[in-house]
XYZ file of C-alpha atoms in Angstrom:
302
model
C 0.000 0.000 0.000
C 1.412 3.396 -0.975
C 2.000 6.170 1.548
C -0.810 8.197 -0.059
C -3.312 5.330 0.259
C -2.320 4.777 3.876
C -2.882 8.456 4.594
C -6.317 8.448 2.927
C -7.322 5.333 4.863
C -6.208 6.942 8.121
C -8.243 10.095 7.434
C -11.313 7.992 6.544
C -11.094 6.087 9.840
C -10.783 9.331 11.801
C -13.821 10.852 10.067
C -15.867 7.703 10.641
C -14.916 7.714 14.311
C -16.037 11.333 14.665
C -19.391 10.532 13.091
C -19.956 7.614 15.452
C -19.071 9.554 18.592
C -20.206 13.158 18.139
C -19.058 15.626 20.772
C -21.695 18.020 22.058
C -20.557 21.548 22.775
C -22.390 24.179 24.779
C -23.638 26.413 21.983
C -26.093 29.272 22.236
C -27.977 30.212 25.385
C -27.597 27.832 28.327
C -30.139 27.573 31.125
C -28.099 27.371 34.319
C -30.208 26.721 37.410
C -29.145 28.534 40.617
C -29.339 25.903 43.367
C -28.719 28.499 46.073
C -30.630 31.799 45.980
C -28.156 33.695 48.155
C -30.907 34.688 50.614
C -32.028 31.603 52.542
C -31.949 27.798 52.567
C -35.152 27.343 50.576
C -35.047 24.177 48.491
C -32.598 22.356 50.747
C -33.029 19.586 53.344
C -30.693 19.101 56.312
C -29.641 15.886 58.006
C -27.240 15.543 60.953
C -26.077 12.247 62.429
C -28.253 11.501 65.453
C -30.871 14.120 64.622
C -34.192 14.207 62.825
C -34.587 15.498 59.287
C -34.247 19.297 58.950
C -32.874 19.874 62.434
C -30.218 22.488 61.617
C -28.089 21.551 64.633
C -26.631 24.618 66.380
C -27.425 26.652 63.264
C -24.476 25.091 61.417
C -25.769 25.956 57.933
C -26.414 29.676 57.545
C -26.733 32.256 54.773
C -24.595 35.370 55.045
C -23.435 37.914 52.454
C -24.821 35.763 49.597
C -22.821 32.756 50.805
C -23.993 29.397 52.088
C -21.753 29.001 55.123
C -20.871 25.972 57.215
C -20.009 27.574 60.549
C -19.285 26.349 64.076
C -19.775 29.578 66.018
C -22.233 27.908 68.428
C -20.096 24.812 69.102
C -17.628 24.063 71.861
C -16.844 20.570 70.525
C -17.646 18.796 67.247
C -18.869 15.676 69.034
C -19.322 13.622 65.850
C -22.080 15.853 64.460
C -21.509 15.091 60.788
C -24.065 16.946 58.709
C -25.173 17.412 55.112
C -27.498 19.816 53.345
C -29.263 18.289 50.320
C -30.746 20.026 47.304
C -34.395 18.969 46.998
C -34.275 17.553 43.434
C -32.188 14.596 42.161
C -30.357 14.851 38.830
C -28.689 12.404 36.467
C -26.833 14.211 33.659
C -25.592 17.704 34.433
C -22.784 20.176 34.934
C -22.263 21.568 38.432
C -20.404 24.815 39.088
C -19.498 26.455 42.413
C -16.883 28.394 44.361
C -15.627 27.468 47.827
C -13.149 28.656 50.414
C -12.011 27.336 53.768
C -11.941 29.964 56.470
C -11.006 29.991 60.144
C -9.982 27.070 62.330
C -11.357 23.565 62.774
C -13.679 23.134 65.751
C -12.165 21.100 68.652
C -13.157 17.449 68.544
C -12.860 17.089 64.785
C -10.561 14.380 63.431
C -7.063 15.347 62.245
C -7.943 14.265 58.701
C -10.867 16.703 58.699
C -8.707 19.832 58.979
C -9.762 21.966 55.982
C -11.674 18.997 54.638
C -15.195 19.101 53.223
C -16.982 17.995 50.076
C -20.012 17.761 47.847
C -21.823 14.439 47.664
C -23.005 13.400 44.187
C -25.577 10.761 43.174
C -26.388 10.642 46.890
C -29.278 8.931 48.619
C -31.884 11.434 49.827
C -31.723 13.205 53.176
C -34.944 11.488 54.248
C -33.567 8.002 53.528
C -30.629 8.374 55.928
C -30.758 6.317 59.099
C -31.002 8.446 62.253
C -27.351 7.992 63.226
C -25.867 7.758 59.759
C -22.724 9.852 59.397
C -22.426 9.924 55.589
C -24.910 9.206 52.809
C -24.129 6.483 50.292
C -22.782 8.628 47.459
C -19.758 9.734 45.440
C -17.934 12.577 47.161
C -16.224 15.403 45.329
C -13.770 15.938 48.172
C -12.576 19.486 48.861
C -9.266 19.949 50.676
C -7.447 23.111 51.667
C -3.680 23.419 51.813
C -1.970 23.278 55.200
C 0.666 25.907 54.361
C 3.273 23.266 53.629
C 3.514 20.350 51.224
C 0.998 19.312 48.586
C -2.668 18.553 49.181
C -4.842 18.097 46.121
C -8.502 19.071 45.966
C -11.440 17.742 43.898
C -10.510 14.196 44.867
C -13.070 11.366 44.758
C -14.126 9.595 47.956
C -16.481 6.642 48.074
C -18.728 6.281 51.151
C -20.462 2.992 50.415
C -19.486 3.100 46.761
C -16.759 2.225 44.261
C -15.674 3.503 40.838
C -13.859 2.278 37.760
C -10.469 3.831 36.960
C -9.214 2.783 33.549
C -10.396 -0.816 33.265
C -10.192 -1.597 36.981
C -12.801 -1.391 39.723
C -11.164 0.799 42.355
C -12.013 0.224 46.023
C -9.783 2.975 47.451
C -11.805 5.150 49.798
C -10.269 8.341 48.392
C -8.666 8.754 44.978
C -6.395 11.758 44.515
C -6.797 14.228 41.678
C -3.907 16.008 39.930
C -4.970 19.476 41.085
C -2.746 22.165 42.500
C -2.682 22.851 46.249
C -4.689 25.863 47.398
C -3.388 27.304 50.666
C -5.051 29.971 52.792
C -8.583 31.319 52.595
C -8.684 31.925 48.827
C -11.733 31.174 46.699
C -11.419 28.138 44.417
C -13.652 27.510 41.399
C -14.771 23.936 40.696
C -16.871 22.391 37.964
C -18.064 18.806 37.654
C -19.535 17.004 34.664
C -21.848 14.187 35.724
C -22.963 11.797 32.991
C -25.426 9.527 34.773
C -23.817 6.172 35.508
C -21.283 6.541 32.698
C -18.639 8.855 34.144
C -17.858 11.890 36.296
C -15.152 14.469 35.597
C -13.888 17.154 37.981
C -12.284 20.459 36.940
C -10.518 23.010 39.130
C -9.903 26.560 37.936
C -10.599 25.500 34.351
C -8.346 22.434 34.272
C -9.478 18.775 34.325
C -8.044 17.035 37.391
C -9.887 13.702 37.756
C -12.180 11.399 35.806
C -13.681 8.034 36.724
C -16.378 5.757 35.354
C -19.278 3.541 36.461
C -20.005 4.862 39.976
C -21.652 2.000 41.862
C -22.870 0.745 45.217
C -20.351 -1.269 47.230
C -22.129 -2.699 50.299
C -23.274 0.710 51.522
C -20.760 2.399 53.979
C -18.339 -0.492 53.918
C -14.949 -0.077 52.279
C -13.597 -3.172 50.550
C -10.322 -2.811 52.485
C -11.925 -2.212 55.875
C -11.228 -4.969 58.366
C -14.549 -6.456 59.380
C -17.925 -5.011 58.581
C -18.909 -2.985 61.587
C -22.515 -2.119 60.774
C -23.065 -0.882 64.319
C -20.340 1.708 63.836
C -21.622 2.612 60.390
C -25.062 3.172 61.899
C -26.876 1.543 58.977
C -28.544 -1.255 60.846
C -32.082 -1.530 59.559
C -31.057 -1.393 55.903
C -27.926 -3.555 56.025
C -29.272 -6.404 53.872
C -30.756 -3.936 51.425
C -27.405 -2.276 50.748
C -25.565 -5.585 50.458
C -28.084 -6.828 47.893
C -27.433 -3.746 45.741
C -23.669 -4.240 45.504
C -22.489 -3.562 41.951
C -25.590 -1.546 41.012
C -24.614 1.469 38.907
C -25.618 4.847 40.345
C -27.335 6.681 37.497
C -28.739 9.623 39.440
C -29.107 11.054 42.916
C -29.041 14.095 45.141
C -26.403 16.789 45.626
C -25.359 17.478 49.234
C -22.873 19.879 50.824
C -20.887 18.554 53.742
C -20.284 19.748 57.304
C -17.540 17.787 59.043
C -15.816 20.146 61.526
C -13.980 22.681 59.309
C -15.709 25.987 58.452
C -16.255 26.445 54.719
C -18.115 28.925 52.500
C -19.903 28.210 49.213
C -21.220 30.632 46.597
C -22.360 30.696 42.954
C -23.763 27.173 43.215
C -25.472 26.460 39.910
C -26.367 23.529 37.680
C -26.823 23.008 33.947
C -29.242 20.134 33.405
C -28.160 18.039 30.414
C -31.395 16.044 30.468
C -34.267 17.516 28.439
C -36.195 17.635 25.193
C -33.994 16.538 22.293
C -36.611 17.062 19.562
C -35.268 19.897 17.413
C -38.846 20.859 16.505
C -39.761 21.628 20.117
C -39.652 25.135 21.572
C -37.497 24.072 24.507
C -34.963 22.009 22.530
C -31.336 22.558 23.496
C -28.437 21.343 21.393
C -26.356 20.516 24.470
C -28.788 17.963 25.941
C -27.303 14.462 26.108
C -30.196 12.584 27.773
C -33.625 12.709 26.152
C -36.705 13.577 28.196
C -39.595 13.491 25.689
C -42.251 14.331 28.288
C -40.567 17.719 28.784
C -41.066 18.820 25.166
C -43.310 21.797 24.419
C -44.484 22.712 20.918
């Protein structure tokens, strides 16, 4: 085969590949949904370990200066009060955008690994489905870490409370998987975006750069890490639903709730918004968007 024929064959294969796997770009007007209105906690549910639904323990979650703040001003000791605030609607395919900053000092009683440590839970179970003493929801965590003024400490890592993910071709049971982000010391604002494609993949970006991608988020015994010695359900505080979670092992997580974390270090969030990639994909409809990737025919209007 001549060099020219080889070149033509190569170009044909490339073109065919592009036709088979079209890439959707965000063109035209995009309808970003503000998840946080900057005024109050409307649209969010709160769940603290050991407390009933929507008990905002010691006023931990507050709104101030257009920020959603996780603060510990009314605490003297953390005392294991892990909390999460959940947006009211679950999503499957979307882009999430937000800014965060760590500020102040960790409250006494918090674990050493929770210094400047927080996160956003993705594809999470609902707030209402948490057991009364449950410390973390079964979910995929976009872990947020602040620098400690020395050494490296990446942010936008992936942690897996009760879950597992595929990295490359391998099912990864590590509880936390490091990204390749820079380290962000001090109280500076950091911009993060996440692309969530149902049960296919998730990709995290920090300050405009991709830092981590994984595939096939799935249930892994609920709260139990594959490498954990023993399966201490009493400690995990998921007692009534133990058999239910075990039976779902390997089930792909295609959708779920978004929850912000409170685990002993003060943190501020702002500009929390979401671009839903699930919608009407009929080009004849009034509400068609070229960037939708998941069809929702019942949403079409004509």
